[in-house]
mmCIF file of C-alpha atoms in Angstrom:
data_model
loop_
_atom_site.group_PDB
_atom_site.id
_atom_site.type_symbol
_atom_site.label_atom_id
_atom_site.label_comp_id
_atom_site.label_asym_id
_atom_site.label_seq_id
_atom_site.Cartn_x
_atom_site.Cartn_y
_atom_site.Cartn_z
ATOM 1 C CA UNK A 1 -28.573 59.089 -33.394
ATOM 2 C CA UNK A 2 -30.827 59.287 -30.329
ATOM 3 C CA UNK A 3 -33.466 57.040 -28.792
ATOM 4 C CA UNK A 4 -36.844 58.747 -29.062
ATOM 5 C CA UNK A 5 -39.379 56.105 -27.985
ATOM 6 C CA UNK A 6 -39.438 52.691 -26.325
ATOM 7 C CA UNK A 7 -42.515 50.459 -26.551
ATOM 8 C CA UNK A 8 -43.285 47.058 -25.061
ATOM 9 C CA UNK A 9 -45.637 44.388 -26.416
ATOM 10 C CA UNK A 10 -47.028 41.275 -24.718
ATOM 11 C CA UNK A 11 -47.474 38.068 -26.748
ATOM 12 C CA UNK A 12 -48.628 34.597 -25.709
ATOM 13 C CA UNK A 13 -46.617 31.713 -27.167
ATOM 14 C CA UNK A 14 -48.471 28.377 -26.962
ATOM 15 C CA UNK A 15 -46.478 25.171 -27.392
ATOM 16 C CA UNK A 16 -46.867 22.606 -30.159
ATOM 17 C CA UNK A 17 -46.625 19.814 -27.570
ATOM 18 C CA UNK A 18 -49.245 21.429 -25.341
ATOM 19 C CA UNK A 19 -46.967 21.777 -22.309
ATOM 20 C CA UNK A 20 -43.334 21.804 -21.274
ATOM 21 C CA UNK A 21 -42.411 19.936 -18.066
ATOM 22 C CA UNK A 22 -39.183 19.987 -16.092
ATOM 23 C CA UNK A 23 -37.858 19.438 -12.559
ATOM 24 C CA UNK A 24 -40.001 19.310 -9.414
ATOM 25 C CA UNK A 25 -43.254 19.028 -11.356
ATOM 26 C CA UNK A 26 -42.954 22.474 -12.929
ATOM 27 C CA UNK A 27 -44.676 23.036 -16.249
ATOM 28 C CA UNK A 28 -45.779 25.773 -18.645
ATOM 29 C CA UNK A 29 -48.492 25.606 -21.302
ATOM 30 C CA UNK A 30 -48.278 29.131 -22.731
ATOM 31 C CA UNK A 31 -45.162 31.291 -22.552
ATOM 32 C CA UNK A 32 -45.633 34.988 -21.788
ATOM 33 C CA UNK A 33 -43.184 36.902 -23.978
ATOM 34 C CA UNK A 34 -42.333 40.609 -24.127
ATOM 35 C CA UNK A 35 -41.098 42.306 -27.289
ATOM 36 C CA UNK A 36 -39.397 45.703 -27.061
ATOM 37 C CA UNK A 37 -39.216 48.263 -29.876
ATOM 38 C CA UNK A 38 -36.554 50.975 -29.547
ATOM 39 C CA UNK A 39 -37.139 53.851 -31.990
ATOM 40 C CA UNK A 40 -34.612 56.518 -32.984
ATOM 41 C CA UNK A 41 -34.553 59.959 -34.597
ATOM 42 C CA UNK A 42 -32.721 58.349 -37.549
ATOM 43 C CA UNK A 43 -35.800 56.361 -38.469
ATOM 44 C CA UNK A 44 -34.192 53.081 -37.380
ATOM 45 C CA UNK A 45 -36.070 50.815 -34.961
ATOM 46 C CA UNK A 46 -34.508 47.874 -33.141
ATOM 47 C CA UNK A 47 -36.285 44.972 -31.487
ATOM 48 C CA UNK A 48 -35.541 42.665 -28.575
ATOM 49 C CA UNK A 49 -37.435 39.945 -26.739
ATOM 50 C CA UNK A 50 -37.452 38.440 -23.263
ATOM 51 C CA UNK A 51 -39.459 35.400 -22.192
ATOM 52 C CA UNK A 52 -38.877 33.980 -18.697
ATOM 53 C CA UNK A 53 -39.604 30.279 -18.206
ATOM 54 C CA UNK A 54 -42.523 31.097 -15.912
ATOM 55 C CA UNK A 55 -42.015 32.678 -12.466
ATOM 56 C CA UNK A 56 -40.651 29.552 -10.736
ATOM 57 C CA UNK A 57 -37.495 28.878 -12.742
ATOM 58 C CA UNK A 58 -35.132 31.852 -12.281
ATOM 59 C CA UNK A 59 -35.608 35.147 -10.391
ATOM 60 C CA UNK A 60 -37.543 36.482 -13.384
ATOM 61 C CA UNK A 61 -41.167 36.685 -14.466
ATOM 62 C CA UNK A 62 -43.037 38.231 -17.381
ATOM 63 C CA UNK A 63 -44.868 41.022 -15.560
ATOM 64 C CA UNK A 64 -41.627 41.911 -13.821
ATOM 65 C CA UNK A 65 -39.919 42.265 -17.195
ATOM 66 C CA UNK A 66 -42.514 44.746 -18.426
ATOM 67 C CA UNK A 67 -42.557 46.677 -15.161
ATOM 68 C CA UNK A 68 -38.768 46.931 -15.189
ATOM 69 C CA UNK A 69 -38.627 47.998 -18.846
ATOM 70 C CA UNK A 70 -41.109 50.776 -18.101
ATOM 71 C CA UNK A 71 -38.879 51.893 -15.222
ATOM 72 C CA UNK A 72 -35.690 51.877 -17.301
ATOM 73 C CA UNK A 73 -37.027 53.298 -20.561
ATOM 74 C CA UNK A 74 -37.019 56.989 -19.529
ATOM 75 C CA UNK A 75 -33.339 56.711 -18.565
ATOM 76 C CA UNK A 76 -32.438 55.634 -22.115
ATOM 77 C CA UNK A 77 -34.295 58.356 -24.019
ATOM 78 C CA UNK A 78 -31.837 60.697 -25.734
ATOM 79 C CA UNK A 79 -28.951 58.211 -25.633
ATOM 80 C CA UNK A 80 -27.222 56.867 -28.724
ATOM 81 C CA UNK A 81 -28.255 53.184 -28.971
ATOM 82 C CA UNK A 82 -25.043 52.362 -30.841
ATOM 83 C CA UNK A 83 -23.037 53.200 -27.692
ATOM 84 C CA UNK A 84 -23.676 49.812 -26.122
ATOM 85 C CA UNK A 85 -21.249 50.317 -23.250
ATOM 86 C CA UNK A 86 -22.994 53.526 -22.242
ATOM 87 C CA UNK A 87 -26.434 51.939 -22.603
ATOM 88 C CA UNK A 88 -25.464 49.108 -20.273
ATOM 89 C CA UNK A 89 -23.774 51.379 -17.727
ATOM 90 C CA UNK A 90 -26.846 53.604 -17.569
ATOM 91 C CA UNK A 91 -29.121 50.590 -17.083
ATOM 92 C CA UNK A 92 -26.893 49.150 -14.355
ATOM 93 C CA UNK A 93 -26.721 52.496 -12.562
ATOM 94 C CA UNK A 94 -30.473 52.998 -12.769
ATOM 95 C CA UNK A 95 -31.450 49.460 -11.675
ATOM 96 C CA UNK A 96 -29.470 47.062 -9.535
ATOM 97 C CA UNK A 97 -29.741 43.494 -10.763
ATOM 98 C CA UNK A 98 -32.736 42.317 -12.814
ATOM 99 C CA UNK A 99 -30.626 41.403 -15.858
ATOM 100 C CA UNK A 100 -33.611 39.894 -17.662
ATOM 101 C CA UNK A 101 -35.242 43.346 -17.717
ATOM 102 C CA UNK A 102 -32.198 44.860 -19.421
ATOM 103 C CA UNK A 103 -31.704 42.074 -21.942
ATOM 104 C CA UNK A 104 -34.358 42.996 -24.566
ATOM 105 C CA UNK A 105 -33.280 46.637 -24.480
ATOM 106 C CA UNK A 106 -29.662 45.674 -25.060
ATOM 107 C CA UNK A 107 -30.643 43.268 -27.860
ATOM 108 C CA UNK A 108 -32.722 45.986 -29.544
ATOM 109 C CA UNK A 109 -29.693 48.284 -29.487
ATOM 110 C CA UNK A 110 -27.581 45.596 -31.177
ATOM 111 C CA UNK A 111 -30.312 45.352 -33.807
ATOM 112 C CA UNK A 112 -30.055 49.115 -34.340
ATOM 113 C CA UNK A 113 -26.250 49.008 -34.507
ATOM 114 C CA UNK A 114 -26.420 46.364 -37.208
ATOM 115 C CA UNK A 115 -28.995 48.266 -39.223
ATOM 116 C CA UNK A 116 -27.013 51.499 -38.883
ATOM 117 C CA UNK A 117 -23.817 49.888 -40.139
ATOM 118 C CA UNK A 118 -25.457 47.602 -42.669
ATOM 119 C CA UNK A 119 -23.970 44.550 -40.951
ATOM 120 C CA UNK A 120 -25.604 41.467 -39.432
ATOM 121 C CA UNK A 121 -25.192 41.123 -35.688
ATOM 122 C CA UNK A 122 -23.190 37.919 -36.222
ATOM 123 C CA UNK A 123 -20.455 39.987 -37.889
ATOM 124 C CA UNK A 124 -20.441 42.578 -35.113
ATOM 125 C CA UNK A 125 -20.300 39.841 -32.459
ATOM 126 C CA UNK A 126 -17.137 38.310 -33.883
ATOM 127 C CA UNK A 127 -17.789 36.986 -37.372
ATOM 128 C CA UNK A 128 -19.614 34.014 -38.842
ATOM 129 C CA UNK A 129 -18.024 30.662 -37.923
ATOM 130 C CA UNK A 130 -18.946 28.033 -40.475
ATOM 131 C CA UNK A 131 -22.071 27.607 -42.568
ATOM 132 C CA UNK A 132 -24.485 26.744 -39.755
ATOM 133 C CA UNK A 133 -24.641 25.425 -36.194
ATOM 134 C CA UNK A 134 -25.875 22.309 -34.423
ATOM 135 C CA UNK A 135 -29.008 22.416 -32.260
ATOM 136 C CA UNK A 136 -30.211 20.352 -29.335
ATOM 137 C CA UNK A 137 -33.782 19.374 -28.563
ATOM 138 C CA UNK A 138 -35.188 19.561 -25.052
ATOM 139 C CA UNK A 139 -37.225 16.467 -24.174
ATOM 140 C CA UNK A 140 -40.037 17.452 -21.826
ATOM 141 C CA UNK A 141 -40.305 15.350 -18.658
ATOM 142 C CA UNK A 142 -42.561 12.319 -19.061
ATOM 143 C CA UNK A 143 -42.499 8.576 -18.520
ATOM 144 C CA UNK A 144 -39.315 6.771 -19.571
ATOM 145 C CA UNK A 145 -40.979 5.165 -22.598
ATOM 146 C CA UNK A 146 -42.612 8.427 -23.729
ATOM 147 C CA UNK A 147 -39.325 10.320 -23.510
ATOM 148 C CA UNK A 148 -37.554 7.589 -25.478
ATOM 149 C CA UNK A 149 -40.243 7.799 -28.161
ATOM 150 C CA UNK A 150 -39.884 11.581 -28.331
ATOM 151 C CA UNK A 151 -36.146 11.257 -28.900
ATOM 152 C CA UNK A 152 -36.749 8.920 -31.831
ATOM 153 C CA UNK A 153 -39.273 11.368 -33.293
ATOM 154 C CA UNK A 154 -36.973 14.357 -33.026
ATOM 155 C CA UNK A 155 -34.053 12.450 -34.505
ATOM 156 C CA UNK A 156 -36.197 12.083 -37.624
ATOM 157 C CA UNK A 157 -36.248 15.894 -37.773
ATOM 158 C CA UNK A 158 -32.445 16.009 -37.814
ATOM 159 C CA UNK A 159 -31.557 16.465 -34.145
ATOM 160 C CA UNK A 160 -28.644 14.494 -32.729
ATOM 161 C CA UNK A 161 -28.340 16.199 -29.307
ATOM 162 C CA UNK A 162 -31.042 15.551 -26.733
ATOM 163 C CA UNK A 163 -31.466 17.303 -23.387
ATOM 164 C CA UNK A 164 -33.609 15.158 -21.108
ATOM 165 C CA UNK A 165 -35.601 17.006 -18.484
ATOM 166 C CA UNK A 166 -35.006 15.025 -15.304
ATOM 167 C CA UNK A 167 -34.731 16.325 -11.736
ATOM 168 C CA UNK A 168 -37.562 14.248 -10.286
ATOM 169 C CA UNK A 169 -37.621 10.965 -8.388
ATOM 170 C CA UNK A 170 -34.142 9.454 -8.621
ATOM 171 C CA UNK A 171 -35.277 5.941 -9.556
ATOM 172 C CA UNK A 172 -37.563 7.275 -12.284
ATOM 173 C CA UNK A 173 -34.820 9.532 -13.610
ATOM 174 C CA UNK A 174 -32.394 6.616 -13.795
ATOM 175 C CA UNK A 175 -35.034 4.684 -15.749
ATOM 176 C CA UNK A 176 -35.611 7.684 -18.044
ATOM 177 C CA UNK A 177 -31.921 7.961 -18.850
ATOM 178 C CA UNK A 178 -31.539 4.229 -19.527
ATOM 179 C CA UNK A 179 -34.677 4.084 -21.687
ATOM 180 C CA UNK A 180 -33.488 6.964 -23.851
ATOM 181 C CA UNK A 181 -29.878 5.774 -24.052
ATOM 182 C CA UNK A 182 -31.082 2.493 -25.565
ATOM 183 C CA UNK A 183 -32.532 4.468 -28.494
ATOM 184 C CA UNK A 184 -29.364 6.418 -29.274
ATOM 185 C CA UNK A 185 -27.385 5.996 -32.466
ATOM 186 C CA UNK A 186 -23.626 6.500 -32.938
ATOM 187 C CA UNK A 187 -22.891 10.224 -32.839
ATOM 188 C CA UNK A 188 -25.917 11.123 -30.717
ATOM 189 C CA UNK A 189 -25.296 13.207 -27.578
ATOM 190 C CA UNK A 190 -27.356 12.824 -24.410
ATOM 191 C CA UNK A 191 -27.667 15.372 -21.588
ATOM 192 C CA UNK A 192 -29.488 14.784 -18.302
ATOM 193 C CA UNK A 193 -30.634 18.228 -17.203
ATOM 194 C CA UNK A 194 -31.976 18.274 -13.651
ATOM 195 C CA UNK A 195 -32.564 22.061 -13.633
ATOM 196 C CA UNK A 196 -31.517 22.164 -9.932
ATOM 197 C CA UNK A 197 -34.148 19.519 -9.101
ATOM 198 C CA UNK A 198 -32.155 16.963 -7.097
ATOM 199 C CA UNK A 199 -31.014 17.020 -3.511
ATOM 200 C CA UNK A 200 -27.415 15.937 -3.154
ATOM 201 C CA UNK A 201 -28.214 12.366 -2.112
ATOM 202 C CA UNK A 202 -30.538 11.993 -5.126
ATOM 203 C CA UNK A 203 -27.954 13.398 -7.518
ATOM 204 C CA UNK A 204 -25.349 11.047 -6.063
ATOM 205 C CA UNK A 205 -27.664 8.069 -6.657
ATOM 206 C CA UNK A 206 -28.406 9.103 -10.233
ATOM 207 C CA UNK A 207 -24.797 9.627 -11.324
ATOM 208 C CA UNK A 208 -23.927 6.237 -9.841
ATOM 209 C CA UNK A 209 -26.999 4.628 -11.409
ATOM 210 C CA UNK A 210 -26.072 5.785 -14.924
ATOM 211 C CA UNK A 211 -22.339 5.136 -14.703
ATOM 212 C CA UNK A 212 -22.597 2.813 -17.721
ATOM 213 C CA UNK A 213 -24.290 5.460 -19.915
ATOM 214 C CA UNK A 214 -22.462 7.950 -22.138
ATOM 215 C CA UNK A 215 -24.111 11.115 -20.817
ATOM 216 C CA UNK A 216 -23.538 14.704 -19.704
ATOM 217 C CA UNK A 217 -24.854 15.782 -16.294
ATOM 218 C CA UNK A 218 -26.337 19.293 -16.185
ATOM 219 C CA UNK A 219 -27.017 21.410 -13.071
ATOM 220 C CA UNK A 220 -28.029 18.608 -10.696
ATOM 221 C CA UNK A 221 -28.588 20.755 -7.576
ATOM 222 C CA UNK A 222 -29.600 24.342 -6.734
ATOM 223 C CA UNK A 223 -26.316 25.726 -5.408
ATOM 224 C CA UNK A 224 -22.846 25.944 -6.884
ATOM 225 C CA UNK A 225 -21.346 24.158 -3.867
ATOM 226 C CA UNK A 226 -23.744 21.212 -4.157
ATOM 227 C CA UNK A 227 -23.074 20.901 -7.876
ATOM 228 C CA UNK A 228 -19.328 20.986 -7.268
ATOM 229 C CA UNK A 229 -19.650 18.172 -4.721
ATOM 230 C CA UNK A 230 -21.507 16.009 -7.267
ATOM 231 C CA UNK A 231 -19.008 16.950 -9.984
ATOM 232 C CA UNK A 232 -16.250 15.540 -7.785
ATOM 233 C CA UNK A 233 -18.151 12.247 -7.393
ATOM 234 C CA UNK A 234 -18.536 11.427 -11.078
ATOM 235 C CA UNK A 235 -16.287 11.224 -14.135
ATOM 236 C CA UNK A 236 -19.195 12.237 -16.391
ATOM 237 C CA UNK A 237 -18.783 15.503 -18.326
ATOM 238 C CA UNK A 238 -20.487 18.260 -16.355
ATOM 239 C CA UNK A 239 -22.540 21.313 -17.360
ATOM 240 C CA UNK A 240 -23.422 24.273 -15.149
ATOM 241 C CA UNK A 241 -26.431 26.399 -16.058
ATOM 242 C CA UNK A 242 -28.590 28.151 -13.476
ATOM 243 C CA UNK A 243 -25.624 29.234 -11.322
ATOM 244 C CA UNK A 244 -23.813 30.813 -14.293
ATOM 245 C CA UNK A 245 -25.034 34.392 -14.051
ATOM 246 C CA UNK A 246 -21.967 36.473 -14.881
ATOM 247 C CA UNK A 247 -18.206 36.667 -15.301
ATOM 248 C CA UNK A 248 -17.375 35.984 -11.606
ATOM 249 C CA UNK A 249 -19.348 32.723 -11.684
ATOM 250 C CA UNK A 250 -17.425 31.534 -14.740
ATOM 251 C CA UNK A 251 -14.081 32.470 -13.192
ATOM 252 C CA UNK A 252 -14.948 30.664 -9.961
ATOM 253 C CA UNK A 253 -16.079 27.571 -11.840
ATOM 254 C CA UNK A 254 -12.952 27.551 -13.984
ATOM 255 C CA UNK A 255 -10.731 27.883 -10.913
ATOM 256 C CA UNK A 256 -12.486 24.958 -9.186
ATOM 257 C CA UNK A 257 -12.665 22.850 -12.370
ATOM 258 C CA UNK A 258 -16.380 22.725 -11.626
ATOM 259 C CA UNK A 259 -17.602 22.201 -15.196
ATOM 260 C CA UNK A 260 -16.667 21.212 -18.711
ATOM 261 C CA UNK A 261 -19.460 23.199 -20.374
ATOM 262 C CA UNK A 262 -21.618 26.146 -19.361
ATOM 263 C CA UNK A 263 -25.122 26.996 -20.463
ATOM 264 C CA UNK A 264 -25.074 30.679 -21.409
ATOM 265 C CA UNK A 265 -28.567 32.165 -21.372
ATOM 266 C CA UNK A 266 -28.671 35.657 -22.895
ATOM 267 C CA UNK A 267 -31.392 37.191 -20.722
ATOM 268 C CA UNK A 268 -30.010 35.646 -17.523
ATOM 269 C CA UNK A 269 -26.835 37.713 -17.884
ATOM 270 C CA UNK A 270 -28.406 40.934 -19.200
ATOM 271 C CA UNK A 271 -28.305 40.782 -23.007
ATOM 272 C CA UNK A 272 -25.926 40.257 -25.901
ATOM 273 C CA UNK A 273 -23.300 42.706 -24.624
ATOM 274 C CA UNK A 274 -22.652 40.796 -21.409
ATOM 275 C CA UNK A 275 -23.244 37.399 -22.997
ATOM 276 C CA UNK A 276 -20.505 38.195 -25.506
ATOM 277 C CA UNK A 277 -18.130 39.098 -22.643
ATOM 278 C CA UNK A 278 -18.797 35.720 -21.016
ATOM 279 C CA UNK A 279 -18.479 33.935 -24.362
ATOM 280 C CA UNK A 280 -15.105 35.525 -25.004
ATOM 281 C CA UNK A 281 -13.893 34.678 -21.500
ATOM 282 C CA UNK A 282 -14.858 31.047 -22.097
ATOM 283 C CA UNK A 283 -12.895 31.069 -25.332
ATOM 284 C CA UNK A 284 -9.832 32.155 -23.342
ATOM 285 C CA UNK A 285 -10.415 29.602 -20.595
ATOM 286 C CA UNK A 286 -11.140 26.641 -22.883
ATOM 287 C CA UNK A 287 -14.740 26.162 -21.756
ATOM 288 C CA UNK A 288 -17.394 25.005 -24.238
ATOM 289 C CA UNK A 289 -20.841 26.578 -24.252
ATOM 290 C CA UNK A 290 -24.471 25.942 -24.994
ATOM 291 C CA UNK A 291 -25.743 29.348 -26.134
ATOM 292 C CA UNK A 292 -29.460 29.971 -25.692
ATOM 293 C CA UNK A 293 -31.964 31.792 -23.473
ATOM 294 C CA UNK A 294 -34.713 31.021 -20.974
ATOM 295 C CA UNK A 295 -37.342 30.859 -23.741
ATOM 296 C CA UNK A 296 -38.792 33.026 -26.505
ATOM 297 C CA UNK A 297 -39.963 33.233 -30.093
ATOM 298 C CA UNK A 298 -38.485 34.434 -33.365
ATOM 299 C CA UNK A 299 -36.615 37.458 -31.996
ATOM 300 C CA UNK A 300 -34.989 35.527 -29.160
ATOM 301 C CA UNK A 301 -34.080 32.741 -31.590
ATOM 302 C CA UNK A 302 -32.464 35.299 -33.896
ATOM 303 C CA UNK A 303 -30.366 36.722 -31.037
ATOM 304 C CA UNK A 304 -29.271 33.197 -30.051
ATOM 305 C CA UNK A 305 -28.333 32.416 -33.651
ATOM 306 C CA UNK A 306 -26.153 35.519 -34.039
ATOM 307 C CA UNK A 307 -24.209 34.929 -30.819
ATOM 308 C CA UNK A 308 -23.891 31.178 -31.385
ATOM 309 C CA UNK A 309 -22.922 31.491 -35.049
ATOM 310 C CA UNK A 310 -20.142 33.939 -34.122
ATOM 311 C CA UNK A 311 -18.688 31.374 -31.686
ATOM 312 C CA UNK A 312 -15.977 28.988 -32.960
ATOM 313 C CA UNK A 313 -17.543 25.593 -33.635
ATOM 314 C CA UNK A 314 -15.216 23.690 -31.299
ATOM 315 C CA UNK A 315 -16.413 25.871 -28.388
ATOM 316 C CA UNK A 316 -20.095 25.768 -29.322
ATOM 317 C CA UNK A 317 -21.449 22.677 -27.588
ATOM 318 C CA UNK A 318 -24.961 23.468 -28.773
ATOM 319 C CA UNK A 319 -27.728 26.035 -29.234
ATOM 320 C CA UNK A 320 -31.499 25.869 -29.624
ATOM 321 C CA UNK A 321 -34.305 27.075 -31.878
ATOM 322 C CA UNK A 322 -37.072 28.143 -29.531
ATOM 323 C CA UNK A 323 -39.277 29.371 -32.366
ATOM 324 C CA UNK A 324 -39.807 25.755 -33.482
ATOM 325 C CA UNK A 325 -41.353 24.849 -30.103
ATOM 326 C CA UNK A 326 -44.156 27.421 -30.276
ATOM 327 C CA UNK A 327 -47.201 27.886 -32.498
ATOM 328 C CA UNK A 328 -46.977 31.668 -32.988
ATOM 329 C CA UNK A 329 -44.502 33.421 -35.279
ATOM 330 C CA UNK A 330 -43.546 36.905 -34.063
ATOM 331 C CA UNK A 331 -41.360 38.019 -36.950
ATOM 332 C CA UNK A 332 -40.362 37.388 -40.534
ATOM 333 C CA UNK A 333 -36.769 36.512 -41.358
ATOM 334 C CA UNK A 334 -36.075 34.511 -38.199
ATOM 335 C CA UNK A 335 -33.756 31.479 -38.361
ATOM 336 C CA UNK A 336 -35.484 28.228 -39.271
ATOM 337 C CA UNK A 337 -34.278 24.760 -38.344
ATOM 338 C CA UNK A 338 -33.132 22.523 -41.173
ATOM 339 C CA UNK A 339 -32.164 18.960 -40.263
ATOM 340 C CA UNK A 340 -31.234 19.859 -36.710
ATOM 341 C CA UNK A 341 -29.201 22.932 -37.678
ATOM 342 C CA UNK A 342 -29.748 26.669 -38.156
ATOM 343 C CA UNK A 343 -27.805 29.733 -39.242
ATOM 344 C CA UNK A 344 -27.823 33.434 -38.449
ATOM 345 C CA UNK A 345 -29.330 35.860 -40.929
ATOM 346 C CA UNK A 346 -27.089 37.780 -43.327
ATOM 347 C CA UNK A 347 -29.421 40.806 -43.214
ATOM 348 C CA UNK A 348 -28.435 43.880 -41.133
ATOM 349 C CA UNK A 349 -29.023 43.711 -37.394
ATOM 350 C CA UNK A 350 -30.941 40.695 -36.172
ATOM 351 C CA UNK A 351 -32.425 40.277 -39.634
ATOM 352 C CA UNK A 352 -36.018 40.023 -38.418
ATOM 353 C CA UNK A 353 -39.112 42.111 -39.101
ATOM 354 C CA UNK A 354 -41.809 41.860 -36.407
ATOM 355 C CA UNK A 355 -45.302 40.906 -37.533
ATOM 356 C CA UNK A 356 -47.330 43.932 -36.456
ATOM 357 C CA UNK A 357 -50.601 42.032 -36.663
ATOM 358 C CA UNK A 358 -49.243 39.559 -34.090
ATOM 359 C CA UNK A 359 -47.752 42.191 -31.778
ATOM 360 C CA UNK A 360 -50.944 44.265 -31.683
ATOM 361 C CA UNK A 361 -50.972 47.430 -29.634
ATOM 362 C CA UNK A 362 -48.134 48.141 -27.177
ATOM 363 C CA UNK A 363 -48.700 47.600 -23.467
ATOM 364 C CA UNK A 364 -46.986 50.966 -23.038
ATOM 365 C CA UNK A 365 -44.780 53.460 -24.845
ATOM 366 C CA UNK A 366 -42.318 55.881 -23.270
ATOM 367 C CA UNK A 367 -41.152 58.961 -25.188
#
């Protein structure tokens, strides 16, 4: 089997809530997503998706994804997409860094591998663990009372894990955390995610100011060293996210006891192949994971579901269903949330069929 054509599509994904706000006043109203179609001479086509959280979150942006895919695509023509190790080595040799560019191509090849073998990606990634998996809901940054009200509303939809977007003024963030914590029920889990938004003195004030709250602290500061310093000042369980970009980062964090949980974003590390390597390392090291991505629609949600559902439940801290946040459906067959949970498809590959009327014409095709 050989790759014969690679096409890229651009799709806007508006949000049900109108906007998504996080640290330092950052916000997005419409997500710019890229869907990749990898065609083969066997008549099998695989699909992947990448959707950066705007240009100001990670070193990634939507136009950069499409430019990079166009650069890499010619290097993959003629290769067997089922040879995932070769595909990733060729991409890494042809382009240094830019893992988010490589991610949708790698995901599309996993989709092809599943279709070629007749197996769902969840089976190929390690096997289905349990009937379904627990999701968290991100609570967009707002006033303390508004965020508390949003938590109550999402609990009615079945969510029990809530990731508060903080990372602003320390006093306001302390008030946000207390307001939400007062609305929690037994069994609820609360995460304060600063998305690198605090300086060290602000993070120190917040962790002290919420010492009486049962809460996880996620990525308080931009650098690993700053986060480690805050980790050593609080007994709260600690999550690292933005600084976890590969195997060396996980090994360093494990050696320093820098975290209890990591946030594993598929496109940040280069796709399902490398995300699975990190997942399996965490299983060996005893580190729990939130498995997700930067953002996306139905195809990204499907990839998340397959990797998360193939992760033992005691190591899967959480996952998310990005397709429920947006108003546009990219594909049929994608996982759908039911009472705060979802499951991976049992169909071959990712189990999704893109909606051609939504994708429209490709931005480019390489053959």
